Amino acid sequence: MSMLLEPGAVYQKLDDFIKALEGRFGADARYHTCSAEGLDACGILDFLMQRGKVTFEAGRLVTAAGRMCSH
């Protein structure tokens, strides 16, 4: 989620964001949340979108800092 909050971060396609995740952390990276673990880039994006933490608005992926857990 923090990648979406970086200055100038604009991802107009889901695939663009997935490629950015894989580019930064590697294609074999696995992600975890408070309630899920072992997710690949597609899995974490799907998880966050299902919970409304990441949405597609005005032609781009967006999130809000207030939607991030801090525990």
PDB file of N, CA and C in Angstrom:
ATOM      1  N   MET A   1       0.822  -1.184   0.000  1.00  0.00           N
ATOM      2  CA  MET A   1       0.000   0.000   0.000  1.00  0.00           C
ATOM      3  C   MET A   1       0.868   1.251   0.000  1.00  0.00           C
ATOM      4  N   SER A   2       1.981   1.181   0.688  1.00  0.00           N
ATOM      5  CA  SER A   2       2.838   2.371   0.763  1.00  0.00           C
ATOM      6  C   SER A   2       3.401   2.738  -0.607  1.00  0.00           C
ATOM      7  N   MET A   3       3.553   1.772  -1.501  1.00  0.00           N
ATOM      8  CA  MET A   3       4.014   2.097  -2.853  1.00  0.00           C
ATOM      9  C   MET A   3       3.009   2.995  -3.571  1.00  0.00           C
ATOM     10  N   LEU A   4       1.729   2.813  -3.288  1.00  0.00           N
ATOM     11  CA  LEU A   4       0.703   3.638  -3.921  1.00  0.00           C
ATOM     12  C   LEU A   4       0.702   5.060  -3.381  1.00  0.00           C
ATOM     13  N   LEU A   5       1.272   5.245  -2.194  1.00  0.00           N
ATOM     14  CA  LEU A   5       1.320   6.571  -1.571  1.00  0.00           C
ATOM     15  C   LEU A   5       2.595   7.349  -1.915  1.00  0.00           C
ATOM     16  N   GLU A   6       3.528   6.719  -2.595  1.00  0.00           N
ATOM     17  CA  GLU A   6       4.772   7.395  -2.948  1.00  0.00           C
ATOM     18  C   GLU A   6       4.493   8.535  -3.922  1.00  0.00           C
ATOM     19  N   PRO A   7       5.222   9.639  -3.781  1.00  0.00           N
ATOM     20  CA  PRO A   7       5.035  10.763  -4.709  1.00  0.00           C
ATOM     21  C   PRO A   7       5.215  10.314  -6.163  1.00  0.00           C
ATOM     22  N   GLY A   8       4.280  10.692  -6.996  1.00  0.00           N
ATOM     23  CA  GLY A   8       4.356  10.380  -8.419  1.00  0.00           C
ATOM     24  C   GLY A   8       3.941   8.966  -8.786  1.00  0.00           C
ATOM     25  N   ALA A   9       3.514   8.183  -7.824  1.00  0.00           N
ATOM     26  CA  ALA A   9       3.107   6.803  -8.099  1.00  0.00           C
ATOM     27  C   ALA A   9       1.742   6.795  -8.776  1.00  0.00           C
ATOM     28  N   VAL A  10       1.721   6.340 -10.012  1.00  0.00           N
ATOM     29  CA  VAL A  10       0.472   6.220 -10.761  1.00  0.00           C
ATOM     30  C   VAL A  10       0.482   4.871 -11.465  1.00  0.00           C
ATOM     31  N   TYR A  11      -0.460   4.036 -11.113  1.00  0.00           N
ATOM     32  CA  TYR A  11      -0.607   2.721 -11.734  1.00  0.00           C
ATOM     33  C   TYR A  11      -1.998   2.674 -12.343  1.00  0.00           C
ATOM     34  N   GLN A  12      -2.050   2.687 -13.677  1.00  0.00           N
ATOM     35  CA  GLN A  12      -3.329   2.723 -14.361  1.00  0.00           C
ATOM     36  C   GLN A  12      -3.873   1.333 -14.663  1.00  0.00           C
ATOM     37  N   LYS A  13      -3.025   0.327 -14.529  1.00  0.00           N
ATOM     38  CA  LYS A  13      -3.438  -1.054 -14.768  1.00  0.00           C
ATOM     39  C   LYS A  13      -2.978  -1.912 -13.601  1.00  0.00           C
ATOM     40  N   LEU A  14      -3.765  -2.902 -13.279  1.00  0.00           N
ATOM     41  CA  LEU A  14      -3.385  -3.818 -12.208  1.00  0.00           C
ATOM     42  C   LEU A  14      -2.056  -4.490 -12.520  1.00  0.00           C
ATOM     43  N   ASP A  15      -1.880  -4.872 -13.785  1.00  0.00           N
ATOM     44  CA  ASP A  15      -0.634  -5.530 -14.184  1.00  0.00           C
ATOM     45  C   ASP A  15       0.577  -4.635 -13.975  1.00  0.00           C
ATOM     46  N   ASP A  16       0.420  -3.331 -14.172  1.00  0.00           N
ATOM     47  CA  ASP A  16       1.538  -2.414 -13.955  1.00  0.00           C
ATOM     48  C   ASP A  16       1.978  -2.419 -12.494  1.00  0.00           C
ATOM     49  N   PHE A  17       1.022  -2.465 -11.582  1.00  0.00           N
ATOM     50  CA  PHE A  17       1.356  -2.487 -10.169  1.00  0.00           C
ATOM     51  C   PHE A  17       1.982  -3.820  -9.781  1.00  0.00           C
ATOM     52  N   ILE A  18       1.448  -4.907 -10.303  1.00  0.00           N
ATOM     53  CA  ILE A  18       2.015  -6.223 -10.020  1.00  0.00           C
ATOM     54  C   ILE A  18       3.453  -6.292 -10.512  1.00  0.00           C
ATOM     55  N   LYS A  19       3.709  -5.774 -11.705  1.00  0.00           N
ATOM     56  CA  LYS A  19       5.081  -5.751 -12.241  1.00  0.00           C
ATOM     57  C   LYS A  19       5.989  -4.879 -11.374  1.00  0.00           C
ATOM     58  N   ALA A  20       5.460  -3.780 -10.857  1.00  0.00           N
ATOM     59  CA  ALA A  20       6.252  -2.911  -9.976  1.00  0.00           C
ATOM     60  C   ALA A  20       6.598  -3.629  -8.671  1.00  0.00           C
ATOM     61  N   LEU A  21       5.638  -4.349  -8.104  1.00  0.00           N
ATOM     62  CA  LEU A  21       5.904  -5.133  -6.895  1.00  0.00           C
ATOM     63  C   LEU A  21       6.993  -6.171  -7.160  1.00  0.00           C
ATOM     64  N   GLU A  22       6.832  -6.901  -8.255  1.00  0.00           N
ATOM     65  CA  GLU A  22       7.806  -7.931  -8.595  1.00  0.00           C
ATOM     66  C   GLU A  22       9.170  -7.325  -8.911  1.00  0.00           C
ATOM     67  N   GLY A  23       9.182  -6.150  -9.517  1.00  0.00           N
ATOM     68  CA  GLY A  23      10.440  -5.480  -9.814  1.00  0.00           C
ATOM     69  C   GLY A  23      11.159  -5.028  -8.555  1.00  0.00           C
ATOM     70  N   ARG A  24      10.422  -4.567  -7.575  1.00  0.00           N
ATOM     71  CA  ARG A  24      11.020  -4.074  -6.335  1.00  0.00           C
ATOM     72  C   ARG A  24      11.405  -5.212  -5.392  1.00  0.00           C
ATOM     73  N   PHE A  25      10.539  -6.213  -5.267  1.00  0.00           N
ATOM     74  CA  PHE A  25      10.751  -7.253  -4.260  1.00  0.00           C
ATOM     75  C   PHE A  25      11.098  -8.624  -4.835  1.00  0.00           C
ATOM     76  N   GLY A  26      11.010  -8.780  -6.149  1.00  0.00           N
ATOM     77  CA  GLY A  26      11.299 -10.060  -6.784  1.00  0.00           C
ATOM     78  C   GLY A  26      10.026 -10.847  -7.056  1.00  0.00           C
ATOM     79  N   ALA A  27      10.063 -11.637  -8.124  1.00  0.00           N
ATOM     80  CA  ALA A  27       8.884 -12.409  -8.529  1.00  0.00           C
ATOM     81  C   ALA A  27       8.519 -13.488  -7.518  1.00  0.00           C
ATOM     82  N   ASP A  28       9.479 -13.924  -6.716  1.00  0.00           N
ATOM     83  CA  ASP A  28       9.218 -14.977  -5.737  1.00  0.00           C
ATOM     84  C   ASP A  28       8.833 -14.440  -4.363  1.00  0.00           C
ATOM     85  N   ALA A  29       8.734 -13.124  -4.225  1.00  0.00           N
ATOM     86  CA  ALA A  29       8.398 -12.524  -2.924  1.00  0.00           C
ATOM     87  C   ALA A  29       7.020 -12.989  -2.475  1.00  0.00           C
ATOM     88  N   ARG A  30       6.870 -13.146  -1.179  1.00  0.00           N
ATOM     89  CA  ARG A  30       5.582 -13.487  -0.582  1.00  0.00           C
ATOM     90  C   ARG A  30       5.245 -12.413   0.438  1.00  0.00           C
ATOM     91  N   TYR A  31       3.976 -12.074   0.505  1.00  0.00           N
ATOM     92  CA  TYR A  31       3.502 -10.970   1.332  1.00  0.00           C
ATOM     93  C   TYR A  31       2.587 -11.515   2.416  1.00  0.00           C
ATOM     94  N   HIS A  32       2.475 -10.761   3.515  1.00  0.00           N
ATOM     95  CA  HIS A  32       1.576 -11.160   4.587  1.00  0.00           C
ATOM     96  C   HIS A  32       0.807  -9.947   5.096  1.00  0.00           C
ATOM     97  N   THR A  33      -0.305 -10.236   5.717  1.00  0.00           N
ATOM     98  CA  THR A  33      -1.144  -9.216   6.332  1.00  0.00           C
ATOM     99  C   THR A  33      -1.460  -9.698   7.747  1.00  0.00           C
ATOM    100  N   CYS A  34      -2.314  -8.990   8.409  1.00  0.00           N
ATOM    101  CA  CYS A  34      -2.730  -9.399   9.753  1.00  0.00           C
ATOM    102  C   CYS A  34      -3.446 -10.748   9.731  1.00  0.00           C
ATOM    103  N   SER A  35      -4.100 -11.069   8.617  1.00  0.00           N
ATOM    104  CA  SER A  35      -4.916 -12.282   8.577  1.00  0.00           C
ATOM    105  C   SER A  35      -4.583 -13.238   7.436  1.00  0.00           C
ATOM    106  N   ALA A  36      -3.538 -12.970   6.676  1.00  0.00           N
ATOM    107  CA  ALA A  36      -3.168 -13.860   5.572  1.00  0.00           C
ATOM    108  C   ALA A  36      -1.656 -13.838   5.399  1.00  0.00           C
ATOM    109  N   GLU A  37      -1.131 -14.934   4.875  1.00  0.00           N
ATOM    110  CA  GLU A  37       0.306 -14.987   4.630  1.00  0.00           C
ATOM    111  C   GLU A  37       0.589 -15.827   3.396  1.00  0.00           C
ATOM    112  N   GLY A  38       1.788 -15.690   2.865  1.00  0.00           N
ATOM    113  CA  GLY A  38       2.202 -16.466   1.709  1.00  0.00           C
ATOM    114  C   GLY A  38       1.582 -16.014   0.400  1.00  0.00           C
ATOM    115  N   LEU A  39       1.146 -14.767   0.325  1.00  0.00           N
ATOM    116  CA  LEU A  39       0.499 -14.253  -0.886  1.00  0.00           C
ATOM    117  C   LEU A  39       1.543 -13.771  -1.886  1.00  0.00           C
ATOM    118  N   ASP A  40       1.326 -14.083  -3.155  1.00  0.00           N
ATOM    119  CA  ASP A  40       2.191 -13.524  -4.181  1.00  0.00           C
ATOM    120  C   ASP A  40       1.668 -12.133  -4.541  1.00  0.00           C
ATOM    121  N   ALA A  41       2.271 -11.481  -5.526  1.00  0.00           N
ATOM    122  CA  ALA A  41       1.891 -10.111  -5.879  1.00  0.00           C
ATOM    123  C   ALA A  41       0.414 -10.022  -6.286  1.00  0.00           C
ATOM    124  N   CYS A  42      -0.057 -10.958  -7.086  1.00  0.00           N
ATOM    125  CA  CYS A  42      -1.478 -10.958  -7.476  1.00  0.00           C
ATOM    126  C   CYS A  42      -2.368 -11.189  -6.262  1.00  0.00           C
ATOM    127  N   GLY A  43      -1.950 -12.090  -5.401  1.00  0.00           N
ATOM    128  CA  GLY A  43      -2.737 -12.422  -4.222  1.00  0.00           C
ATOM    129  C   GLY A  43      -2.875 -11.270  -3.252  1.00  0.00           C
ATOM    130  N   ILE A  44      -1.783 -10.548  -3.004  1.00  0.00           N
ATOM    131  CA  ILE A  44      -1.866  -9.421  -2.059  1.00  0.00           C
ATOM    132  C   ILE A  44      -2.732  -8.302  -2.626  1.00  0.00           C
ATOM    133  N   LEU A  45      -2.612  -8.052  -3.921  1.00  0.00           N
ATOM    134  CA  LEU A  45      -3.434  -7.006  -4.527  1.00  0.00           C
ATOM    135  C   LEU A  45      -4.912  -7.393  -4.469  1.00  0.00           C
ATOM    136  N   ASP A  46      -5.224  -8.632  -4.772  1.00  0.00           N
ATOM    137  CA  ASP A  46      -6.605  -9.109  -4.697  1.00  0.00           C
ATOM    138  C   ASP A  46      -7.138  -9.001  -3.267  1.00  0.00           C
ATOM    139  N   PHE A  47      -6.332  -9.414  -2.300  1.00  0.00           N
ATOM    140  CA  PHE A  47      -6.710  -9.343  -0.890  1.00  0.00           C
ATOM    141  C   PHE A  47      -7.042  -7.903  -0.492  1.00  0.00           C
ATOM    142  N   LEU A  48      -6.169  -6.976  -0.824  1.00  0.00           N
ATOM    143  CA  LEU A  48      -6.363  -5.572  -0.445  1.00  0.00           C
ATOM    144  C   LEU A  48      -7.563  -4.943  -1.153  1.00  0.00           C
ATOM    145  N   MET A  49      -7.792  -5.338  -2.397  1.00  0.00           N
ATOM    146  CA  MET A  49      -8.938  -4.794  -3.131  1.00  0.00           C
ATOM    147  C   MET A  49     -10.254  -5.343  -2.574  1.00  0.00           C
ATOM    148  N   GLN A  50     -10.271  -6.613  -2.201  1.00  0.00           N
ATOM    149  CA  GLN A  50     -11.491  -7.201  -1.642  1.00  0.00           C
ATOM    150  C   GLN A  50     -11.898  -6.509  -0.346  1.00  0.00           C
ATOM    151  N   ARG A  51     -10.931  -6.009   0.377  1.00  0.00           N
ATOM    152  CA  ARG A  51     -11.211  -5.338   1.653  1.00  0.00           C
ATOM    153  C   ARG A  51     -11.353  -3.829   1.517  1.00  0.00           C
ATOM    154  N   GLY A  52     -11.302  -3.325   0.294  1.00  0.00           N
ATOM    155  CA  GLY A  52     -11.477  -1.897   0.053  1.00  0.00           C
ATOM    156  C   GLY A  52     -10.295  -1.049   0.473  1.00  0.00           C
ATOM    157  N   LYS A  53      -9.156  -1.671   0.725  1.00  0.00           N
ATOM    158  CA  LYS A  53      -7.965  -0.911   1.123  1.00  0.00           C
ATOM    159  C   LYS A  53      -7.248  -0.334  -0.098  1.00  0.00           C
ATOM    160  N   VAL A  54      -7.421  -0.975  -1.229  1.00  0.00           N
ATOM    161  CA  VAL A  54      -6.917  -0.483  -2.499  1.00  0.00           C
ATOM    162  C   VAL A  54      -8.105  -0.492  -3.449  1.00  0.00           C
ATOM    163  N   THR A  55      -8.305   0.610  -4.148  1.00  0.00           N
ATOM    164  CA  THR A  55      -9.419   0.716  -5.086  1.00  0.00           C
ATOM    165  C   THR A  55      -8.925   1.258  -6.415  1.00  0.00           C
ATOM    166  N   PHE A  56      -9.762   1.144  -7.405  1.00  0.00           N
ATOM    167  CA  PHE A  56      -9.471   1.671  -8.732  1.00  0.00           C
ATOM    168  C   PHE A  56     -10.393   2.861  -8.934  1.00  0.00           C
ATOM    169  N   GLU A  57      -9.823   4.062  -8.942  1.00  0.00           N
ATOM    170  CA  GLU A  57     -10.617   5.286  -9.072  1.00  0.00           C
ATOM    171  C   GLU A  57      -9.983   6.211 -10.094  1.00  0.00           C
ATOM    172  N   ALA A  58     -10.812   6.826 -10.891  1.00  0.00           N
ATOM    173  CA  ALA A  58     -10.360   7.793 -11.891  1.00  0.00           C
ATOM    174  C   ALA A  58      -9.226   7.227 -12.741  1.00  0.00           C
ATOM    175  N   GLY A  59      -9.346   5.951 -13.085  1.00  0.00           N
ATOM    176  CA  GLY A  59      -8.384   5.334 -13.980  1.00  0.00           C
ATOM    177  C   GLY A  59      -7.056   4.954 -13.362  1.00  0.00           C
ATOM    178  N   ARG A  60      -7.008   4.851 -12.014  1.00  0.00           N
ATOM    179  CA  ARG A  60      -5.739   4.442 -11.393  1.00  0.00           C
ATOM    180  C   ARG A  60      -5.992   3.793 -10.041  1.00  0.00           C
ATOM    181  N   LEU A  61      -5.008   3.002  -9.596  1.00  0.00           N
ATOM    182  CA  LEU A  61      -5.079   2.383  -8.277  1.00  0.00           C
ATOM    183  C   LEU A  61      -4.792   3.423  -7.216  1.00  0.00           C
ATOM    184  N   VAL A  62      -5.577   3.414  -6.157  1.00  0.00           N
ATOM    185  CA  VAL A  62      -5.374   4.368  -5.063  1.00  0.00           C
ATOM    186  C   VAL A  62      -5.564   3.666  -3.724  1.00  0.00           C
ATOM    187  N   THR A  63      -5.017   4.283  -2.698  1.00  0.00           N
ATOM    188  CA  THR A  63      -5.210   3.849  -1.325  1.00  0.00           C
ATOM    189  C   THR A  63      -5.146   5.080  -0.439  1.00  0.00           C
ATOM    190  N   ALA A  64      -5.462   4.903   0.811  1.00  0.00           N
ATOM    191  CA  ALA A  64      -5.384   6.006   1.775  1.00  0.00           C
ATOM    192  C   ALA A  64      -4.563   5.539   2.966  1.00  0.00           C
ATOM    193  N   ALA A  65      -3.709   6.392   3.468  1.00  0.00           N
ATOM    194  CA  ALA A  65      -2.861   6.049   4.606  1.00  0.00           C
ATOM    195  C   ALA A  65      -3.686   5.584   5.794  1.00  0.00           C
ATOM    196  N   GLY A  66      -4.868   6.143   5.967  1.00  0.00           N
ATOM    197  CA  GLY A  66      -5.733   5.777   7.067  1.00  0.00           C
ATOM    198  C   GLY A  66      -6.276   4.367   6.981  1.00  0.00           C
ATOM    199  N   ARG A  67      -6.171   3.754   5.818  1.00  0.00           N
ATOM    200  CA  ARG A  67      -6.651   2.385   5.626  1.00  0.00           C
ATOM    201  C   ARG A  67      -5.580   1.350   5.976  1.00  0.00           C
ATOM    202  N   MET A  68      -4.358   1.804   6.262  1.00  0.00           N
ATOM    203  CA  MET A  68      -3.255   0.885   6.561  1.00  0.00           C
ATOM    204  C   MET A  68      -3.261   0.515   8.031  1.00  0.00           C
ATOM    205  N   CYS A  69      -3.037  -0.754   8.307  1.00  0.00           N
ATOM    206  CA  CYS A  69      -2.885  -1.198   9.694  1.00  0.00           C
ATOM    207  C   CYS A  69      -1.478  -0.835  10.173  1.00  0.00           C
ATOM    208  N   SER A  70      -1.349  -0.605  11.437  1.00  0.00           N
ATOM    209  CA  SER A  70      -0.028  -0.253  11.974  1.00  0.00           C
ATOM    210  C   SER A  70       0.409  -1.225  13.060  1.00  0.00           C
ATOM    211  N   HIS A  71      -0.170  -2.395  13.080  1.00  0.00           N
ATOM    212  CA  HIS A  71       0.214  -3.381  14.100  1.00  0.00           C
ATOM    213  C   HIS A  71       0.907  -4.562  13.493  1.00  0.00           C
TER     214      HIS A  71
END
